[in-house]
Amino acid sequence: MPRPWKARNSIARRVAPPGLTPCPHRIILPRMTTPQDPHQAKADEFLSHSPLKAFIGGEWVSSLDGKTFTTRDPGTGIPIADVPAMGAKDVDRAVQAATRAFRTSGWAEMSAHERGALLHRLADEVEREKPVLARIEARDAGKILAQAEGDVQNFVDTLRYFIEISLHVQRRTPLAVRGHEATTVRLPWGPCGFIIPWNFPFLLVGWNISPALAAGNTVVIKPAEDTPLSTLYLGVLAKKAGIPDGVINVVTGYGESAGAALASHPGLKRMSFTGSPEVGRLVAESCARNLTPVKLELGGKGAAVIFDDVDVNATAARLVGAITFHTGQVCCDATRWLVHRKIYDRFVSECVGRLKSVAVGYQLDPASQMGPVVSAKQRERVLRYLEAGRAQGAELLLEGGAATVAGRDGFYVKPALMAGSLSNIAAREEIFGPVAYLAPFDSESQALEMANDTDYGLANSVWSADLDRARRVAERMVAGNSWINAHNVFPHGVPYAGINKSGMGGGVLSHETFLDYTRGLSIVRPL
């Protein structure tokens, strides 16, 4: 399988290696978590069993060929654990286990109340172990601990949301058809595959598998090779909760081997991939060969349109918070800031000041406000885009570049602000780091034209005290999601999906998502 399976995205190879001059920035010194922390001790105990094993059919198993790979702490570069590097035969073993569980465990035939009771036990176990999972997630993904705790809670809330839907959804619908007794029935599909990215490993497992499990399907999860650890711990909790063996399976490995094998497996009845458009195309091609329905949640290059009637300080604070959240590794982030010319200079000045004060540090240090990016490769990617954007004429309002944290040889970068033509590579391609690109506008129509001038279509926001104007602009944005006076808003019950280069096949977090994981069956009797 070609190398795009490995990369979240690719940058033009013509770009030279970065050579940015460091700019002044506040860097904090690291502090170790206390060794008396019982939650850290429990996390460390789980990780101490390296090499870890994958979770297939309710059993902990190694790869058939014994191969492993190493996952590292992005904040230190130090190895955390070795994990099975699984291949096609291992993936087949997992799909077969999911198929057996669907056919023989009783999971698919359970009433919604019986299945919901088991899933509530799983939600309870995850919530009980939230401090442990959060520490595993923070170390593996480079997340600030509080953010990791929020992701774990989001998993719990998502699972409970879809359990509730499963209890009330109408599975049998009589049809008014002359001369016939007719009904449609909603049934689970069977084994479903999920390839999860590295930026929100545990949260996105929740978004993906919760509707599938609540509908009665079984699942095979392939976490990203950079961040597999919290998903493996889910296997521990599934066992404790009494989820039948084979209902939840976790295979670990590289995208070009395990991921490609899962996407192309003919035994899957549905497939979901979250990641880059480049890999999404490969997944879609593989699924198309088997006529497997596929859901793709892909990248973005979101715009924030900021009118001149906003509170400049408050709006700057919200957008600075968005671009630095998880070090900008958020596909739906606002990375193009389109600002009314009347307030442009004031807005830039406020944002530069706030970004300079962001405390970059080790993710488990409570004083840190922004941790590392996930890997050395991702840091190199961010730096290359800064260099490429500058080479194409972008102005560096805040230079950014590599950051250092004393005592930590991790993958740290500083926030950066760029400005200039929106044809610049840094304004058009997804960087996936704490980098925003600014441009001024003079009118509502010009702002809309600028916001919609992109191949992506995931999420944008409109910032204005004039709510009629805000709603008008939001409705004319070409994307799956428009937010007003906020960014990155994901209430359960509101569909979230992308269009164009940002995805296809349906969204997440809504009633419609639950229905995606059921198939329709028509039953007809002539009268």
Short mmCIF file of C-alpha atoms in Angstrom, two decimals:
data_model
loop_
_atom_site.label_atom_id
_atom_site.label_comp_id
_atom_site.label_asym_id
_atom_site.label_seq_id
_atom_site.Cartn_x
_atom_site.Cartn_y
_atom_site.Cartn_z
CA MET A 1 0.00 0.00 0.00
CA PRO A 2 1.42 3.43 -0.91
CA ARG A 3 2.90 5.62 1.79
CA PRO A 4 -0.07 8.06 2.09
CA TRP A 5 -1.52 5.49 4.52
CA LYS A 6 1.24 6.56 6.91
CA ALA A 7 0.85 10.32 6.77
CA ARG A 8 -2.03 12.40 8.05
CA ASN A 9 -1.40 14.82 5.23
CA SER A 10 1.42 15.69 2.86
CA ILE A 11 3.21 18.91 2.03
CA ALA A 12 4.74 19.76 -1.32
CA ARG A 13 8.21 18.19 -1.50
CA ARG A 14 9.64 21.34 -3.02
CA VAL A 15 9.67 22.96 0.44
CA ALA A 16 13.17 23.18 1.94
CA PRO A 17 13.86 22.17 5.55
CA PRO A 18 12.98 24.93 8.02
CA GLY A 19 15.53 27.35 9.37
CA LEU A 20 13.40 29.71 11.39
CA THR A 21 14.90 32.17 13.81
CA PRO A 22 13.41 31.68 17.31
CA CYS A 23 11.21 34.48 18.56
CA PRO A 24 10.72 35.51 22.20
CA HIS A 25 8.17 33.31 23.91
CA ARG A 26 7.31 32.21 27.40
CA ILE A 27 8.54 28.66 28.03
CA ILE A 28 7.87 27.09 31.42
CA LEU A 29 10.08 24.67 33.28
CA PRO A 30 8.75 21.12 33.72
CA ARG A 31 7.53 19.66 36.97
CA MET A 32 7.16 15.93 37.48
CA THR A 33 3.86 14.49 38.65
CA THR A 34 4.08 13.29 42.20
CA PRO A 35 5.05 9.60 42.50
CA GLN A 36 2.38 9.23 45.20
CA ASP A 37 -0.36 9.85 42.62
CA PRO A 38 -2.35 6.57 42.72
CA HIS A 39 -3.89 7.17 39.31
CA GLN A 40 -0.47 7.60 37.71
CA ALA A 41 0.69 4.49 39.54
CA LYS A 42 -2.20 2.51 38.06
CA ALA A 43 -1.49 3.86 34.59
CA ASP A 44 2.18 3.01 34.97
CA GLU A 45 1.29 -0.51 36.12
CA PHE A 46 -0.74 -1.08 32.93
CA LEU A 47 2.05 0.29 30.75
CA SER A 48 4.72 -1.73 32.56
CA HIS A 49 3.54 -4.92 30.85
CA SER A 50 5.36 -3.91 27.67
CA PRO A 51 5.17 -5.31 25.11
CA LEU A 52 1.45 -4.77 25.42
CA LYS A 53 -1.03 -6.96 23.58
CA ALA A 54 -3.98 -6.32 21.31
CA PHE A 55 -7.55 -7.20 22.32
CA ILE A 56 -9.28 -9.72 20.04
CA GLY A 57 -12.23 -11.94 20.91
CA GLY A 58 -11.95 -11.06 24.58
CA GLU A 59 -8.31 -12.22 24.71
CA TRP A 60 -5.03 -10.33 24.91
CA VAL A 61 -2.93 -11.42 21.92
CA SER A 62 0.37 -10.62 20.23
CA SER A 63 0.76 -10.19 16.48
CA LEU A 64 1.07 -13.52 14.69
CA ASP A 65 4.60 -12.69 13.51
CA GLY A 66 5.65 -11.23 16.88
CA LYS A 67 6.45 -7.79 15.47
CA THR A 68 6.03 -4.68 17.63
CA PHE A 69 6.51 -0.93 17.41
CA THR A 70 7.23 1.69 20.06
CA THR A 71 4.97 4.54 21.13
CA ARG A 72 6.70 7.57 22.67
CA ASP A 73 5.84 10.39 25.03
CA PRO A 74 5.68 13.49 22.78
CA GLY A 75 6.73 15.67 25.70
CA THR A 76 10.00 13.84 26.29
CA GLY A 77 10.62 11.64 23.26
CA ILE A 78 11.05 8.73 25.69
CA PRO A 79 9.47 5.36 24.81
CA ILE A 80 6.33 4.49 26.76
CA ALA A 81 5.58 0.94 25.61
CA ASP A 82 5.96 -1.53 22.76
CA VAL A 83 2.74 -2.48 20.98
CA PRO A 84 1.90 -5.25 18.48
CA ALA A 85 2.53 -4.30 14.84
CA MET A 86 -0.31 -6.29 13.36
CA GLY A 87 -0.86 -7.23 9.75
CA ALA A 88 -3.58 -8.59 7.50
CA LYS A 89 -3.83 -12.00 9.20
CA ASP A 90 -4.22 -10.36 12.61
CA VAL A 91 -6.90 -8.03 11.27
CA ASP A 92 -8.71 -11.01 9.75
CA ARG A 93 -8.61 -12.69 13.16
CA ALA A 94 -10.26 -9.61 14.70
CA VAL A 95 -12.96 -9.35 12.02
CA GLN A 96 -13.71 -13.06 12.41
CA ALA A 97 -14.05 -12.57 16.17
CA ALA A 98 -16.43 -9.64 15.64
CA THR A 99 -18.43 -11.72 13.15
CA ARG A 100 -18.75 -14.65 15.58
CA ALA A 101 -19.81 -12.31 18.36
CA PHE A 102 -22.45 -10.73 16.16
CA ARG A 103 -23.86 -14.13 15.19
CA THR A 104 -23.54 -16.12 18.41
CA SER A 105 -23.04 -13.92 21.50
CA GLY A 106 -26.61 -12.66 21.62
CA TRP A 107 -25.45 -9.04 21.44
CA ALA A 108 -27.40 -8.25 18.27
CA GLU A 109 -30.56 -9.96 19.54
CA MET A 110 -30.61 -8.31 22.97
CA SER A 111 -33.33 -5.82 23.71
CA ALA A 112 -32.21 -2.21 23.75
CA HIS A 113 -32.62 -2.24 27.55
CA GLU A 114 -30.42 -5.32 28.01
CA ARG A 115 -27.71 -3.99 25.72
CA GLY A 116 -28.01 -0.54 27.22
CA ALA A 117 -27.49 -1.94 30.71
CA LEU A 118 -24.18 -3.49 29.65
CA LEU A 119 -23.11 -0.32 27.87
CA HIS A 120 -23.99 1.74 30.93
CA ARG A 121 -21.68 -0.54 32.92
CA LEU A 122 -18.95 0.23 30.40
CA ALA A 123 -19.64 3.97 30.69
CA ASP A 124 -19.49 3.65 34.47
CA GLU A 125 -16.15 1.80 34.32
CA VAL A 126 -14.69 4.45 31.99
CA GLU A 127 -15.90 7.26 34.24
CA ARG A 128 -14.55 5.51 37.33
CA GLU A 129 -11.17 5.12 35.65
CA LYS A 130 -11.16 8.62 34.12
CA PRO A 131 -8.06 9.79 36.04
CA VAL A 132 -6.13 6.70 34.89
CA LEU A 133 -7.25 6.91 31.27
CA ALA A 134 -6.52 10.63 31.20
CA ARG A 135 -2.93 10.06 32.34
CA ILE A 136 -2.43 7.36 29.72
CA GLU A 137 -3.92 9.64 27.06
CA ALA A 138 -1.90 12.68 28.14
CA ARG A 139 1.40 10.80 28.03
CA ASP A 140 0.65 9.09 24.72
CA ALA A 141 -0.88 12.03 22.81
CA GLY A 142 0.86 15.01 24.45
CA LYS A 143 -2.44 16.38 25.74
CA ILE A 144 -2.70 18.75 28.67
CA LEU A 145 -4.05 16.57 31.48
CA ALA A 146 -7.25 18.60 31.94
CA GLN A 147 -7.97 18.29 28.22
CA ALA A 148 -7.40 14.54 28.37
CA GLU A 149 -9.82 14.29 31.29
CA GLY A 150 -12.38 16.21 29.24
CA ASP A 151 -11.93 13.77 26.34
CA VAL A 152 -12.56 10.78 28.59
CA GLN A 153 -15.71 12.39 29.99
CA ASN A 154 -16.85 13.12 26.45
CA PHE A 155 -16.53 9.39 25.68
CA VAL A 156 -18.78 8.65 28.65
CA ASP A 157 -21.33 11.29 27.68
CA THR A 158 -21.38 10.13 24.06
CA LEU A 159 -21.93 6.49 24.98
CA ARG A 160 -24.78 7.41 27.34
CA TYR A 161 -26.32 9.67 24.69
CA PHE A 162 -26.53 6.85 22.16
CA ILE A 163 -27.77 4.38 24.77
CA GLU A 164 -30.66 6.77 25.39
CA ILE A 165 -31.39 7.04 21.67
CA SER A 166 -31.40 3.26 21.33
CA LEU A 167 -34.11 3.02 24.00
CA HIS A 168 -36.47 5.38 22.19
CA VAL A 169 -35.80 5.00 18.48
CA GLN A 170 -38.65 3.53 16.44
CA ARG A 171 -37.28 0.29 15.02
CA ARG A 172 -40.53 -0.83 13.35
CA THR A 173 -42.51 1.62 11.25
CA PRO A 174 -45.85 0.66 9.69
CA LEU A 175 -46.32 1.98 6.17
CA ALA A 176 -49.66 3.13 4.77
CA VAL A 177 -49.69 1.20 1.47
CA ARG A 178 -52.98 0.38 -0.24
CA GLY A 179 -53.67 -3.32 -0.52
CA HIS A 180 -50.68 -4.37 1.58
CA GLU A 181 -49.58 -4.80 5.15
CA ALA A 182 -46.14 -3.17 5.07
CA THR A 183 -43.50 -2.39 7.67
CA THR A 184 -39.90 -1.23 7.71
CA VAL A 185 -37.57 -2.61 10.37
CA ARG A 186 -34.19 -1.18 11.47
CA LEU A 187 -31.57 -3.87 12.23
CA PRO A 188 -27.84 -3.80 13.08
CA TRP A 189 -25.43 -4.31 10.19
CA GLY A 190 -22.87 -6.63 11.76
CA PRO A 191 -19.11 -6.13 12.30
CA CYS A 192 -18.04 -2.51 11.73
CA GLY A 193 -14.49 -1.20 11.30
CA PHE A 194 -13.06 2.04 12.69
CA ILE A 195 -9.73 3.72 11.98
CA ILE A 196 -9.08 6.41 14.60
CA PRO A 197 -6.59 9.33 14.31
CA TRP A 198 -3.96 10.39 16.81
CA ASN A 199 -5.26 13.83 17.79
CA PHE A 200 -8.29 12.76 19.87
CA PRO A 201 -7.75 9.02 20.34
CA PHE A 202 -10.20 8.21 23.13
CA LEU A 203 -12.83 10.87 22.40
CA LEU A 204 -13.09 9.77 18.77
CA VAL A 205 -13.33 6.12 19.72
CA GLY A 206 -16.39 7.20 21.68
CA TRP A 207 -17.84 9.21 18.83
CA ASN A 208 -17.36 6.30 16.44
CA ILE A 209 -18.21 3.09 18.29
CA SER A 210 -20.98 4.36 20.59
CA PRO A 211 -23.77 4.47 17.98
CA ALA A 212 -22.57 1.21 16.44
CA LEU A 213 -22.59 -0.66 19.76
CA ALA A 214 -25.88 0.84 20.91
CA ALA A 215 -27.49 -0.29 17.65
CA GLY A 216 -26.31 -3.88 18.21
CA ASN A 217 -23.24 -4.05 15.98
CA THR A 218 -19.80 -5.40 16.88
CA VAL A 219 -16.64 -3.36 16.30
CA VAL A 220 -13.00 -3.63 15.29
CA ILE A 221 -10.97 -0.54 16.22
CA LYS A 222 -7.58 0.35 14.72
CA PRO A 223 -6.09 3.24 16.74
CA ALA A 224 -3.34 5.40 15.27
CA GLU A 225 0.16 3.98 15.72
CA ASP A 226 1.19 7.21 17.48
CA THR A 227 -1.50 6.92 20.16
CA PRO A 228 -2.83 3.37 20.74
CA LEU A 229 -2.64 3.14 24.52
CA SER A 230 -5.96 4.48 25.79
CA THR A 231 -7.86 2.35 23.27
CA LEU A 232 -6.05 -0.73 24.53
CA TYR A 233 -7.06 0.17 28.08
CA LEU A 234 -10.66 0.25 26.86
CA GLY A 235 -10.30 -3.51 26.39
CA VAL A 236 -9.54 -3.87 30.10
CA LEU A 237 -12.70 -1.95 30.98
CA ALA A 238 -14.87 -3.81 28.43
CA LYS A 239 -13.87 -7.05 30.15
CA LYS A 240 -14.71 -5.62 33.59
CA ALA A 241 -18.07 -4.35 32.35
CA GLY A 242 -19.08 -7.78 31.04
CA ILE A 243 -19.26 -6.83 27.36
CA PRO A 244 -19.45 -10.18 25.50
CA ASP A 245 -16.16 -11.39 24.03
CA GLY A 246 -15.65 -10.24 20.45
CA VAL A 247 -18.09 -7.32 20.61
CA ILE A 248 -15.17 -4.87 21.03
CA ASN A 249 -11.83 -5.70 19.37
CA VAL A 250 -8.69 -3.54 19.19
CA VAL A 251 -5.94 -4.16 16.63
CA THR A 252 -2.77 -2.07 16.67
CA GLY A 253 -0.33 -1.46 13.85
CA TYR A 254 0.72 0.85 11.08
CA GLY A 255 -1.73 2.46 8.71
CA GLU A 256 -0.24 0.90 5.59
CA SER A 257 -0.53 -2.61 7.06
CA ALA A 258 -3.22 -2.95 9.74
CA GLY A 259 -5.23 0.08 8.59
CA ALA A 260 -5.18 -0.92 4.94
CA ALA A 261 -6.11 -4.51 5.82
CA LEU A 262 -9.08 -3.37 7.90
CA ALA A 263 -10.41 -0.97 5.24
CA SER A 264 -10.20 -3.67 2.56
CA HIS A 265 -11.62 -6.55 4.60
CA PRO A 266 -14.68 -8.06 2.88
CA GLY A 267 -16.14 -9.21 6.20
CA LEU A 268 -16.96 -5.71 7.41
CA LYS A 269 -20.49 -4.40 6.94
CA ARG A 270 -19.66 -0.74 7.61
CA MET A 271 -16.44 1.27 7.80
CA SER A 272 -15.54 4.62 9.35
CA PHE A 273 -12.29 6.54 8.94
CA THR A 274 -11.22 9.79 10.58
CA GLY A 275 -8.05 11.43 9.28
CA SER A 276 -6.58 13.12 6.24
CA PRO A 277 -8.26 13.47 2.83
CA GLU A 278 -5.31 11.66 1.23
CA VAL A 279 -5.77 8.52 3.32
CA GLY A 280 -9.55 8.93 3.22
CA ARG A 281 -9.46 8.45 -0.55
CA LEU A 282 -7.53 5.21 -0.12
CA VAL A 283 -10.02 3.97 2.47
CA ALA A 284 -12.93 4.86 0.18
CA GLU A 285 -11.31 3.04 -2.74
CA SER A 286 -10.78 -0.08 -0.63
CA CYS A 287 -14.35 -0.03 0.67
CA ALA A 288 -15.73 0.53 -2.83
CA ARG A 289 -14.19 -2.74 -4.02
CA ASN A 290 -16.28 -4.59 -1.43
CA LEU A 291 -19.30 -2.26 -1.71
CA THR A 292 -18.88 -1.53 2.01
CA PRO A 293 -20.63 1.69 3.11
CA VAL A 294 -18.03 4.10 4.46
CA LYS A 295 -18.13 7.23 6.59
CA LEU A 296 -15.21 9.66 6.14
CA GLU A 297 -14.49 12.46 8.63
CA LEU A 298 -11.55 14.30 7.10
CA GLY A 299 -9.54 17.50 7.42
CA GLY A 300 -10.42 21.15 7.37
CA LYS A 301 -9.21 24.69 6.83
CA GLY A 302 -11.88 26.54 8.73
CA ALA A 303 -12.50 30.28 8.60
CA ALA A 304 -13.48 32.64 11.42
CA VAL A 305 -15.20 35.72 9.97
CA ILE A 306 -14.86 38.57 12.47
CA PHE A 307 -16.96 41.71 11.93
CA ASP A 308 -16.15 45.14 13.28
CA ASP A 309 -18.89 45.16 15.96
CA VAL A 310 -17.32 42.43 18.11
CA ASP A 311 -15.66 42.81 21.48
CA VAL A 312 -12.09 42.61 20.15
CA ASN A 313 -10.48 41.42 23.37
CA ALA A 314 -13.08 38.72 24.07
CA THR A 315 -13.07 37.44 20.48
CA ALA A 316 -9.28 37.35 20.36
CA ALA A 317 -9.24 35.38 23.61
CA ARG A 318 -11.68 32.78 22.22
CA LEU A 319 -9.80 32.28 18.96
CA VAL A 320 -6.39 32.19 20.63
CA GLY A 321 -7.82 29.53 22.92
CA ALA A 322 -9.08 27.57 19.91
CA ILE A 323 -5.82 27.66 17.93
CA THR A 324 -3.71 26.62 20.91
CA PHE A 325 -6.10 23.92 22.17
CA HIS A 326 -4.25 20.60 21.84
CA THR A 327 -1.49 22.57 20.10
CA GLY A 328 -3.73 23.29 17.12
CA GLN A 329 -4.06 19.62 16.18
CA VAL A 330 -7.80 19.94 15.57
CA CYS A 331 -9.28 19.34 12.12
CA CYS A 332 -12.27 21.67 12.60
CA ASP A 333 -10.21 24.54 14.02
CA ALA A 334 -10.44 28.09 12.70
CA THR A 335 -7.07 28.47 11.00
CA ARG A 336 -8.03 31.31 8.64
CA TRP A 337 -8.99 34.46 10.54
CA LEU A 338 -10.80 36.91 8.26
CA VAL A 339 -11.03 40.24 10.09
CA HIS A 340 -12.90 43.43 9.16
CA ARG A 341 -10.35 46.03 8.14
CA LYS A 342 -11.64 48.58 10.69
CA ILE A 343 -10.49 46.40 13.60
CA TYR A 344 -7.74 44.41 11.90
CA ASP A 345 -4.73 46.10 13.52
CA ARG A 346 -6.28 46.06 17.01
CA PHE A 347 -7.26 42.42 16.64
CA VAL A 348 -3.77 41.40 15.48
CA SER A 349 -2.13 43.26 18.35
CA GLU A 350 -4.41 41.62 20.91
CA CYS A 351 -3.84 38.13 19.48
CA VAL A 352 -0.06 38.52 19.32
CA GLY A 353 0.05 39.61 22.95
CA ARG A 354 -2.10 36.71 24.09
CA LEU A 355 -0.19 34.11 22.08
CA LYS A 356 3.15 35.30 23.45
CA SER A 357 1.89 34.62 26.97
CA VAL A 358 0.81 31.03 26.30
CA ALA A 359 2.82 28.71 28.56
CA VAL A 360 4.35 25.91 26.50
CA GLY A 361 5.41 22.96 28.62
CA TYR A 362 5.20 19.30 29.48
CA GLN A 363 1.63 18.07 29.26
CA LEU A 364 1.50 16.67 32.79
CA ASP A 365 2.82 19.88 34.37
CA PRO A 366 -0.23 21.70 35.79
CA ALA A 367 1.24 25.07 34.77
CA SER A 368 1.35 24.15 31.07
CA GLN A 369 -1.23 25.71 28.79
CA MET A 370 -0.01 24.12 25.55
CA GLY A 371 1.88 20.84 25.24
CA PRO A 372 3.90 19.32 22.40
CA VAL A 373 2.72 18.17 19.00
CA VAL A 374 2.35 14.43 18.71
CA SER A 375 5.68 13.51 17.08
CA ALA A 376 8.94 14.75 15.61
CA LYS A 377 7.37 14.26 12.18
CA GLN A 378 4.46 16.53 13.07
CA ARG A 379 6.78 19.21 14.46
CA GLU A 380 8.77 19.11 11.23
CA ARG A 381 5.53 19.46 9.28
CA VAL A 382 4.49 22.61 11.17
CA LEU A 383 7.93 24.17 10.73
CA ARG A 384 8.00 23.35 7.03
CA TYR A 385 4.68 25.10 6.49
CA LEU A 386 5.96 28.20 8.27
CA GLU A 387 8.99 28.24 6.02
CA ALA A 388 6.93 27.51 2.90
CA GLY A 389 4.42 30.25 3.72
CA ARG A 390 7.18 32.78 4.27
CA ALA A 391 8.86 31.74 1.03
CA GLN A 392 5.59 32.48 -0.79
CA GLY A 393 5.40 35.98 0.69
CA ALA A 394 3.43 35.58 3.91
CA GLU A 395 4.12 38.07 6.69
CA LEU A 396 5.00 36.49 10.01
CA LEU A 397 3.04 38.52 12.55
CA LEU A 398 4.26 36.13 15.24
CA GLU A 399 7.14 34.01 14.04
CA GLY A 400 6.58 30.79 15.93
CA GLY A 401 9.12 28.03 15.38
CA ALA A 402 10.55 25.26 17.51
CA ALA A 403 10.27 25.62 21.28
CA THR A 404 12.45 24.16 24.00
CA VAL A 405 11.37 23.04 27.45
CA ALA A 406 14.16 22.56 29.95
CA GLY A 407 14.75 18.92 30.81
CA ARG A 408 12.34 17.68 28.13
CA ASP A 409 13.53 16.58 24.71
CA GLY A 410 10.01 16.66 23.30
CA PHE A 411 8.29 17.92 20.18
CA TYR A 412 7.42 21.49 21.13
CA VAL A 413 6.48 24.41 18.88
CA LYS A 414 5.46 28.02 19.52
CA PRO A 415 2.20 29.55 18.29
CA ALA A 416 2.50 31.51 15.05
CA LEU A 417 0.43 34.07 13.14
CA MET A 418 0.81 34.63 9.40
CA ALA A 419 -0.85 37.11 7.07
CA GLY A 420 -1.06 37.85 3.38
CA SER A 421 -2.62 36.47 0.23
CA LEU A 422 -5.06 33.61 0.70
CA SER A 423 -3.44 31.85 -2.25
CA ASN A 424 -0.45 31.16 0.02
CA ILE A 425 0.22 27.49 0.77
CA ALA A 426 -0.11 28.17 4.50
CA ALA A 427 -3.58 29.63 3.91
CA ARG A 428 -4.79 26.77 1.73
CA GLU A 429 -3.39 23.55 3.20
CA GLU A 430 -4.06 22.01 6.59
CA ILE A 431 -1.05 22.59 8.86
CA PHE A 432 -2.35 20.87 12.01
CA GLY A 433 -0.45 23.02 14.46
CA PRO A 434 -0.90 26.27 16.45
CA VAL A 435 -0.77 28.46 13.33
CA ALA A 436 -3.44 30.90 12.12
CA TYR A 437 -3.45 32.84 8.85
CA LEU A 438 -5.03 36.34 8.80
CA ALA A 439 -6.47 38.52 6.07
CA PRO A 440 -8.63 41.69 6.18
CA PHE A 441 -12.00 42.17 4.44
CA ASP A 442 -14.17 45.22 3.75
CA SER A 443 -17.68 43.85 3.18
CA GLU A 444 -19.94 40.93 4.03
CA SER A 445 -19.91 39.64 0.47
CA GLN A 446 -16.13 39.78 0.32
CA ALA A 447 -15.85 37.92 3.62
CA LEU A 448 -18.11 35.15 2.34
CA GLU A 449 -16.17 34.85 -0.89
CA MET A 450 -12.92 34.55 1.07
CA ALA A 451 -14.33 32.03 3.56
CA ASN A 452 -15.72 29.78 0.83
CA ASP A 453 -12.56 29.89 -1.30
CA THR A 454 -11.25 26.51 -0.12
CA ASP A 455 -11.34 22.87 -1.16
CA TYR A 456 -12.38 21.89 2.37
CA GLY A 457 -15.82 22.14 3.94
CA LEU A 458 -15.77 21.19 7.60
CA ALA A 459 -16.45 24.06 10.02
CA ASN A 460 -16.46 27.88 10.09
CA SER A 461 -17.57 30.54 12.54
CA VAL A 462 -19.07 34.02 12.35
CA TRP A 463 -18.38 36.64 15.01
CA SER A 464 -20.73 39.62 15.22
CA ALA A 465 -23.08 41.40 17.62
CA ASP A 466 -25.61 41.59 14.75
CA LEU A 467 -27.24 38.16 15.03
CA ASP A 468 -29.32 38.60 11.86
CA ARG A 469 -26.13 39.19 9.91
CA ALA A 470 -24.37 36.35 11.71
CA ARG A 471 -27.15 33.89 10.83
CA ARG A 472 -27.24 35.13 7.23
CA VAL A 473 -23.50 34.64 6.79
CA ALA A 474 -23.52 31.29 8.61
CA GLU A 475 -26.17 29.92 6.25
CA ARG A 476 -24.17 30.93 3.17
CA MET A 477 -20.96 29.22 4.27
CA VAL A 478 -20.05 26.14 2.23
CA ALA A 479 -19.33 23.66 5.01
CA GLY A 480 -20.93 21.04 7.18
CA ASN A 481 -20.97 23.25 10.28
CA SER A 482 -21.29 26.96 11.01
CA TRP A 483 -20.94 28.38 14.52
CA ILE A 484 -21.93 31.84 15.74
CA ASN A 485 -19.76 33.71 18.27
CA ALA A 486 -18.01 30.47 19.18
CA HIS A 487 -15.82 27.84 17.60
CA ASN A 488 -15.48 24.08 18.16
CA VAL A 489 -18.96 23.48 19.58
CA PHE A 490 -20.16 19.85 19.68
CA PRO A 491 -23.42 19.37 21.61
CA HIS A 492 -24.80 15.85 21.47
CA GLY A 493 -27.84 15.87 19.20
CA VAL A 494 -26.46 18.24 16.55
CA PRO A 495 -25.14 16.52 13.39
CA TYR A 496 -21.44 17.15 12.78
CA ALA A 497 -20.03 16.28 9.35
CA GLY A 498 -17.96 17.64 6.49
CA ILE A 499 -18.51 18.14 2.78
CA ASN A 500 -16.17 18.42 -0.21
CA LYS A 501 -12.61 17.51 0.80
CA SER A 502 -13.67 17.30 4.45
CA GLY A 503 -15.72 14.14 4.28
CA MET A 504 -18.66 12.09 3.11
CA GLY A 505 -21.02 9.36 4.22
CA GLY A 506 -22.84 11.02 7.10
CA GLY A 507 -21.90 12.70 10.33
CA VAL A 508 -21.59 12.00 14.03
CA LEU A 509 -23.21 12.88 17.38
CA SER A 510 -26.86 12.82 16.31
CA HIS A 511 -29.96 10.66 15.94
CA GLU A 512 -29.07 10.26 12.27
CA THR A 513 -25.72 8.76 13.27
CA PHE A 514 -27.49 6.01 15.19
CA LEU A 515 -29.62 5.25 12.12
CA ASP A 516 -26.43 5.01 10.01
CA TYR A 517 -25.54 1.92 12.02
CA THR A 518 -28.84 0.21 11.28
CA ARG A 519 -29.94 -1.28 7.97
CA GLY A 520 -33.49 -1.07 6.67
CA LEU A 521 -35.59 -4.15 5.98
CA SER A 522 -39.00 -3.93 4.30
CA ILE A 523 -41.60 -6.57 5.19
CA VAL A 524 -44.69 -6.74 2.94
CA ARG A 525 -47.81 -8.97 2.92
CA PRO A 526 -50.42 -8.53 0.16
CA LEU A 527 -53.96 -8.25 1.53
#
